[in-house]
XYZ file of N, CA, C and O in Angstrom:
544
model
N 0.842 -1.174 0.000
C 0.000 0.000 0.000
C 0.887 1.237 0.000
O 1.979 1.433 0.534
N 0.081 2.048 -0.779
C 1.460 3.479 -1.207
C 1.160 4.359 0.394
O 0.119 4.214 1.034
N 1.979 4.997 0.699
C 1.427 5.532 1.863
C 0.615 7.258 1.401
O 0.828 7.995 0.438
N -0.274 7.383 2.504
C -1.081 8.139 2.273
C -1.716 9.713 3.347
O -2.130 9.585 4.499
N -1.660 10.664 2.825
C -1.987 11.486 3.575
C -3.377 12.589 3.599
O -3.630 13.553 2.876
N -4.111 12.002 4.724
C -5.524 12.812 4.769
C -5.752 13.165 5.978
O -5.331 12.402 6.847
N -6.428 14.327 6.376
C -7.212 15.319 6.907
C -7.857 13.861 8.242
O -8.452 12.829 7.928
N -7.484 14.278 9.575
C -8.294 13.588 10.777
C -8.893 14.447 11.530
O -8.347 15.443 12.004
N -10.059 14.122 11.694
C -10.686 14.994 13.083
C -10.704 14.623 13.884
O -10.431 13.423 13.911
N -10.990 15.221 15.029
C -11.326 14.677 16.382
C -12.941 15.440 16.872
O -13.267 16.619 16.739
N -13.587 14.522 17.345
C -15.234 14.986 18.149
C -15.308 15.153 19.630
O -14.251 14.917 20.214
N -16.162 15.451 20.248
C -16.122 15.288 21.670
C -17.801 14.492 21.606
O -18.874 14.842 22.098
N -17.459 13.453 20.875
C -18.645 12.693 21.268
C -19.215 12.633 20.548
O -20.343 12.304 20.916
N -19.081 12.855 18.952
C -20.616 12.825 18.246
C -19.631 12.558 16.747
O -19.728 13.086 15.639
N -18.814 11.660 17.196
C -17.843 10.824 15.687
C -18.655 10.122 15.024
O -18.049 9.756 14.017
N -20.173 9.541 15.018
C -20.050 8.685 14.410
C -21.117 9.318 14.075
O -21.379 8.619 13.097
N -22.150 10.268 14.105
C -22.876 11.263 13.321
C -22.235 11.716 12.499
O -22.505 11.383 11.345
N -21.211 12.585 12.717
C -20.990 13.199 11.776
C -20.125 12.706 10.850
O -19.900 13.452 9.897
N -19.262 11.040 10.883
C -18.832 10.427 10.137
C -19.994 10.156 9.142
O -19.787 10.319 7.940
N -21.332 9.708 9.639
C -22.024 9.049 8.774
C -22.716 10.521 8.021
O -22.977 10.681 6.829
N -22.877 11.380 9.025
C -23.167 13.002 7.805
C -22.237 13.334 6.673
O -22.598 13.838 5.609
N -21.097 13.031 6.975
C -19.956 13.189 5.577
C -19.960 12.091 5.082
O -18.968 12.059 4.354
N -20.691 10.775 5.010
C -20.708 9.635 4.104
C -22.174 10.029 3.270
O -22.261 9.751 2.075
N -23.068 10.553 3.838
C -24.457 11.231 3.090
C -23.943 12.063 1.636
O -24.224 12.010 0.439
N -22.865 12.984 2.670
C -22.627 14.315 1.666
C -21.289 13.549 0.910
O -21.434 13.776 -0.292
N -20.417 12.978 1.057
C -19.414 12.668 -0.370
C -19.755 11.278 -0.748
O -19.348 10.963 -1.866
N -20.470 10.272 -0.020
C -20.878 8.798 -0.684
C -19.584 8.014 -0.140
O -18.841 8.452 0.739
N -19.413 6.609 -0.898
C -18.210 5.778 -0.449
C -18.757 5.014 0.792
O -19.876 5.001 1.304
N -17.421 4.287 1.153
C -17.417 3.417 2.296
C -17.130 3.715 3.779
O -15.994 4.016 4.144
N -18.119 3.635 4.589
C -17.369 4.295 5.850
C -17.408 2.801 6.654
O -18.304 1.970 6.510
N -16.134 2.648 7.600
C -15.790 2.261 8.312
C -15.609 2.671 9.711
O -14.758 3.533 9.929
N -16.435 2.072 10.920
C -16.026 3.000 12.372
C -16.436 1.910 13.058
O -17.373 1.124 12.917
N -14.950 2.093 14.346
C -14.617 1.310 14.796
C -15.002 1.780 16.391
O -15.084 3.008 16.386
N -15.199 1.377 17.400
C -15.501 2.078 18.772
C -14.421 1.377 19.778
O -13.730 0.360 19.711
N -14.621 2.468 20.797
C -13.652 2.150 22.056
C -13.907 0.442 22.603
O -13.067 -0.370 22.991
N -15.130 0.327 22.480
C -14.934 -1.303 23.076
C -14.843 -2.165 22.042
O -14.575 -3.243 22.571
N -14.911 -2.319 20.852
C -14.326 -3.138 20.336
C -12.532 -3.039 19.907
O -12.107 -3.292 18.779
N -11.847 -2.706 20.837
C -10.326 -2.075 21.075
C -10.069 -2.459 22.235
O -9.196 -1.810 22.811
N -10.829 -3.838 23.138
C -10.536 -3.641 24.729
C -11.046 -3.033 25.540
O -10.859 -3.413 26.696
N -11.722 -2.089 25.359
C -12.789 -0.998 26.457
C -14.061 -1.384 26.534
O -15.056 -0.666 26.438
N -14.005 -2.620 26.723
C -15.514 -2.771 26.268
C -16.451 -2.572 27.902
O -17.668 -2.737 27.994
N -15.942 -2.362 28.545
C -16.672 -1.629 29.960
C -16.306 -0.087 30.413
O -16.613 0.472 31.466
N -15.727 0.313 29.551
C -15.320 1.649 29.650
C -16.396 2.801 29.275
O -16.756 2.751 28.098
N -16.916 3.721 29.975
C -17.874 4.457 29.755
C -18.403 5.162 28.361
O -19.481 5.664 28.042
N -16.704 4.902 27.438
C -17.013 5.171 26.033
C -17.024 4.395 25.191
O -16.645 4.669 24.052
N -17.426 3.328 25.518
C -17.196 1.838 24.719
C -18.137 2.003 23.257
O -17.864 1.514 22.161
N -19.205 2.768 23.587
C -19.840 3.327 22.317
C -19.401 4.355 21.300
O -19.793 4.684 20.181
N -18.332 4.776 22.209
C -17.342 6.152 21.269
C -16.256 5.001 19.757
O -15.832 3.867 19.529
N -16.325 6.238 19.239
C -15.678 5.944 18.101
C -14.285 6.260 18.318
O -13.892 7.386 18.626
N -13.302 4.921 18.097
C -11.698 4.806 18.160
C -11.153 5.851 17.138
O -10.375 6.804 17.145
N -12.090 5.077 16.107
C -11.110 5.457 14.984
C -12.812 5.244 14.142
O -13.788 4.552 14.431
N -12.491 6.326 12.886
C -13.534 5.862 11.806
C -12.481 6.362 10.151
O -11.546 7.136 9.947
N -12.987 5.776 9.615
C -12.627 6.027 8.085
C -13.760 6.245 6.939
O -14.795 5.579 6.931
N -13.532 7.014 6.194
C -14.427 6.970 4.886
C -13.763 7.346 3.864
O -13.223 8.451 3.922
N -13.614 6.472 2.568
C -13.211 6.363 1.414
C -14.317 6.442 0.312
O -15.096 5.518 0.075
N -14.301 7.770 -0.405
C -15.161 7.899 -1.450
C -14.792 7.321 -2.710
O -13.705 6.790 -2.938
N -15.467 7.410 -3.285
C -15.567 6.969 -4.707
C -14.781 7.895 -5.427
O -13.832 7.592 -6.150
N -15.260 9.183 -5.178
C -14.126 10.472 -5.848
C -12.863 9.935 -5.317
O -12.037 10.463 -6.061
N -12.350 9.361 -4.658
C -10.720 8.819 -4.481
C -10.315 10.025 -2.754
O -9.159 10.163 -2.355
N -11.479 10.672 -2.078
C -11.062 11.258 -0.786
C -10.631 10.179 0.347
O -10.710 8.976 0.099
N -10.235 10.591 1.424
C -10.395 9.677 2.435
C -10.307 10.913 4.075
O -9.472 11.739 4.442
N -11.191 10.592 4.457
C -11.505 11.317 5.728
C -11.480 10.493 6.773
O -12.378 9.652 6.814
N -10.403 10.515 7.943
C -10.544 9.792 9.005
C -10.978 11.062 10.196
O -10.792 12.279 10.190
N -11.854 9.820 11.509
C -12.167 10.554 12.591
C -12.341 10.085 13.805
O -12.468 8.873 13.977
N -12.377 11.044 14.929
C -12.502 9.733 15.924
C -13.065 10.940 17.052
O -12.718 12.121 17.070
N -13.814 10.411 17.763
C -14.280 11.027 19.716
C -12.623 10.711 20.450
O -11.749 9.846 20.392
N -12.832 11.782 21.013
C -11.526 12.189 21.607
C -11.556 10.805 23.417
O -12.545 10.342 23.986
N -10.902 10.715 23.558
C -10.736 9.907 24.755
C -11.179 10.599 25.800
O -11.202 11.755 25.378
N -11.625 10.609 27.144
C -12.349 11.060 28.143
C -10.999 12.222 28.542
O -9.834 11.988 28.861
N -11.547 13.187 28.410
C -10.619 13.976 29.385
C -9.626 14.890 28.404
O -8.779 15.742 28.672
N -10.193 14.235 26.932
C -9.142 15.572 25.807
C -10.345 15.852 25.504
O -11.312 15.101 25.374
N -10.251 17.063 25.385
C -11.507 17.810 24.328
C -10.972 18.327 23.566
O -9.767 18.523 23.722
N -11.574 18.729 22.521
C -11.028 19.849 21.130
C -11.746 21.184 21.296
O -12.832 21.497 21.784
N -10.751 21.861 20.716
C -11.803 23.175 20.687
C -12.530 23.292 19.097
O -11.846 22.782 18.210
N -13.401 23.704 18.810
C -14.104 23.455 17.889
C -13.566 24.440 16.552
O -13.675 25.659 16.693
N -13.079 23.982 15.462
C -11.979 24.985 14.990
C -10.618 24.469 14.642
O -9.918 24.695 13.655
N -10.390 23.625 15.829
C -9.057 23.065 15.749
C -9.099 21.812 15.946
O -8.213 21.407 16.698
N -9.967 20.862 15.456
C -10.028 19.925 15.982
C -9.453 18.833 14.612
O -10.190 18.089 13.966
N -8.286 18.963 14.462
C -8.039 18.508 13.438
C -6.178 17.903 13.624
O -5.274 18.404 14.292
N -6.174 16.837 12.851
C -4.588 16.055 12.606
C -4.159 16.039 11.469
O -4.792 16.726 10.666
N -3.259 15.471 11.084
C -2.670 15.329 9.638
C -2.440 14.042 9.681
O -1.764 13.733 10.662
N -2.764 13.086 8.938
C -2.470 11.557 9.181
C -2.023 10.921 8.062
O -2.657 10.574 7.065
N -0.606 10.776 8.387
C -0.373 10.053 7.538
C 0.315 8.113 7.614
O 1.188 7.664 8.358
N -0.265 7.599 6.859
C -0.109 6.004 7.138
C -0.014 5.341 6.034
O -0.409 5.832 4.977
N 0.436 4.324 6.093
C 0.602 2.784 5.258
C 1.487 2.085 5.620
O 1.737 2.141 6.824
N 2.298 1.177 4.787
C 3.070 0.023 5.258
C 4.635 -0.313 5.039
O 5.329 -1.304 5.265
N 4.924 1.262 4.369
C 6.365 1.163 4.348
C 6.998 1.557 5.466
O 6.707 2.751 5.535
N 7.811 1.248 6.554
C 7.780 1.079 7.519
C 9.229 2.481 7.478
O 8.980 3.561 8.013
N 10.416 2.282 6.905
C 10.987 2.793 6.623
C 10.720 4.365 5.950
O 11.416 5.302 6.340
N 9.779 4.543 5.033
C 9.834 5.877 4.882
C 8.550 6.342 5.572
O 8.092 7.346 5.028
N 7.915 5.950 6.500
C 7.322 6.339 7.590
C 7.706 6.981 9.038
O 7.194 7.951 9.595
N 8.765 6.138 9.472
C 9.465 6.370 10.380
C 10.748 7.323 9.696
O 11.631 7.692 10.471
N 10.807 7.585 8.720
C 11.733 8.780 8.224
C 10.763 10.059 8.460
O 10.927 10.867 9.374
N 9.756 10.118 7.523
C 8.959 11.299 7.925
C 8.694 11.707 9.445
O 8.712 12.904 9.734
N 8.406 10.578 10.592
C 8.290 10.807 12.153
C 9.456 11.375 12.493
O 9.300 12.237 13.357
N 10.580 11.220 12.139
C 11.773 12.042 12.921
C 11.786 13.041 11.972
O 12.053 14.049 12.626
N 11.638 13.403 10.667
C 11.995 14.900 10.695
C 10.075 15.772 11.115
O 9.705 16.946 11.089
N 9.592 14.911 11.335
C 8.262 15.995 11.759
C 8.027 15.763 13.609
O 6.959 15.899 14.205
N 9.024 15.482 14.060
C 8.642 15.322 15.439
C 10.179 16.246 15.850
O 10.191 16.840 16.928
N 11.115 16.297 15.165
C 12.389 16.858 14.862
C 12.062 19.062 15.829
O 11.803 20.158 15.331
N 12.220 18.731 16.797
C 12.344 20.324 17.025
C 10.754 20.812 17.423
O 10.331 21.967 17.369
N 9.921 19.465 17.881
C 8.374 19.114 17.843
C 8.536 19.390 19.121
O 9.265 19.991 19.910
N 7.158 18.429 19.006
C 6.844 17.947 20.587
C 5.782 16.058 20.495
O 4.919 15.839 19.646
N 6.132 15.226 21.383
C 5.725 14.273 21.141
C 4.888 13.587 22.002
O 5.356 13.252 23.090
N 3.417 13.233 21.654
C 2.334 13.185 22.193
C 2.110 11.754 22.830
O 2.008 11.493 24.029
N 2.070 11.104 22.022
C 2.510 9.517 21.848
C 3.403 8.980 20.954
O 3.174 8.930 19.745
N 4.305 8.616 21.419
C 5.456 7.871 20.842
C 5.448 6.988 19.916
O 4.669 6.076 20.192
N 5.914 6.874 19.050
C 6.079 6.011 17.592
C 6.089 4.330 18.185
O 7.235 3.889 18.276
N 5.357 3.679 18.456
C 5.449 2.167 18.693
C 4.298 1.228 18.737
O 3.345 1.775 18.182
N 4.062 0.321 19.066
C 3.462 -0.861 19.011
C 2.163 -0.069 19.471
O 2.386 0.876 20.227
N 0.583 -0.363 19.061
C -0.333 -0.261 19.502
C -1.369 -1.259 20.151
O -1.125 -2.296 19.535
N -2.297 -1.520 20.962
C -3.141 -2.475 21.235
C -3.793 -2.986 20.017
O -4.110 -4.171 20.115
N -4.111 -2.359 18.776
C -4.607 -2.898 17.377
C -3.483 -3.185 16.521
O -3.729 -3.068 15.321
N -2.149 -3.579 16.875
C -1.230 -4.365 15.944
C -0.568 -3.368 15.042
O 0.343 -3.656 14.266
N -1.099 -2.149 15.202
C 0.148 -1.420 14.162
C 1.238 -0.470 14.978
O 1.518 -0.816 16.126
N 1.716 0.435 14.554
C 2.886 1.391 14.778
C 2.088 2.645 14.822
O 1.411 3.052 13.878
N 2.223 3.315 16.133
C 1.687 4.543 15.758
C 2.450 5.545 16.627
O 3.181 5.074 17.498
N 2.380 6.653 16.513
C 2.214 7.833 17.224
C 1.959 9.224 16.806
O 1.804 9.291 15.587
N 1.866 10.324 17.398
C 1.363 11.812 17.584
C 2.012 12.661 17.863
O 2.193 12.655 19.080
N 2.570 13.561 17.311
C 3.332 14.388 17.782
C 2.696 15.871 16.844
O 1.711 15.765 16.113
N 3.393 17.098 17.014
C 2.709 18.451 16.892
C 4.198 19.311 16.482
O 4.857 19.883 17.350
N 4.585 19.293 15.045
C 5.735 19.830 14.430
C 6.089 21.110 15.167
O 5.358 21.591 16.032
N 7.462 21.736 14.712
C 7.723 22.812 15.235
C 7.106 23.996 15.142
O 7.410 24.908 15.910
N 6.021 24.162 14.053
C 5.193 25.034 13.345
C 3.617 24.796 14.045
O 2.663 25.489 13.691
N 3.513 23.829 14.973
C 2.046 23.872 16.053
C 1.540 22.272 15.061
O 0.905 21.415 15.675
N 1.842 22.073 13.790
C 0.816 21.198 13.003
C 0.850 20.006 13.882
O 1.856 19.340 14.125
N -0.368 19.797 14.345
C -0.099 17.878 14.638
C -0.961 16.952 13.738
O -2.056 16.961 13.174
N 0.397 15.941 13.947
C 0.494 15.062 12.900
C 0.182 13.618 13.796
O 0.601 13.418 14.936
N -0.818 12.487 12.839
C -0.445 11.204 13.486
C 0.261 10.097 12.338
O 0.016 10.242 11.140
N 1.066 9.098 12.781
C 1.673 8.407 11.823
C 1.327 6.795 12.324
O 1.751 6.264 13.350
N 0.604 6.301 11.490
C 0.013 4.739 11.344
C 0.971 3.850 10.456
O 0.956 4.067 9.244
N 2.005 2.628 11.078
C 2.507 2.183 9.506
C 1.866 0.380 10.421
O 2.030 -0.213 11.487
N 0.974 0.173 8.860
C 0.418 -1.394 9.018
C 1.415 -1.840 8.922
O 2.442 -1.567 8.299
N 0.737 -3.446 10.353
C 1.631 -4.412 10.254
C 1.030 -5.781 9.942
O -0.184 -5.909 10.104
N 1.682 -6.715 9.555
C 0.784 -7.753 9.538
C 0.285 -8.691 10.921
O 1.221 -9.116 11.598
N -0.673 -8.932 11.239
C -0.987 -9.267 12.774
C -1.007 -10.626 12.705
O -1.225 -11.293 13.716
């Protein structure tokens, strides 16, 4: 998979409305995944959305997710830069020069869903998340 870079939001609770409101308005496939099917499945947000995806037909891709208990967004800024796929190597090249003079949110490593991830917020304020698939 070529690696890829699209636009993430974050919600304070209402990811999977408005995932499925932007699958109304551009069409395609949406995918959303929630906090308890990730292990939380007694956790007060087990109905919250982890992670969601939607891939249009026009060739967009919009990921999103409800923020974890205790981050909120401000409305405005509630946004990441995400970039992911499976070259592992020029993934983790892009994480050190964009975490480079940064600041780092979550650390580049192993996740509870089998891939590589982390978060960090460039020297310029942008935050960025970096996903590289692994095979599980």
């Amino acid at each position: 998979m070529a690696s890829r870079l699209n636009p993430y939001l974050s919600f304070n609770g209402d990811a999977r409305q408005a995932m499925e409101f932007y699958k109304e308005v551009f069409g395609g496939t949406l995918d959303l995944n929630s906090y308890g099917e990730f292990g939380q499945a007694d956790a007060p947000n087990a109905d919250k959305i982890m992670h969601g995806m939607l891939e249009t037909t026009g060739g967009f891709t919009l990921m999103g997710a409800d923020n974890p208990p205790g981050m909120e967004s401000e409305q405005g800024r509630s946004y990441s830069v995400s970039l992911s796929g499976d070259d592992d190597a020029e993934l983790r090249g892009y994480w050190e020069k964009l975490s480079e003079g940064g600041s780092v949110s979550v650390p580049l490593e192993k996740q509870m869903w089998g891939d590589v991830f982390g978060m960090c917020t460039d020297r310029f304020g942008v935050p960025w998340m970096v996903n590289i698939s692994t095979e599980n």
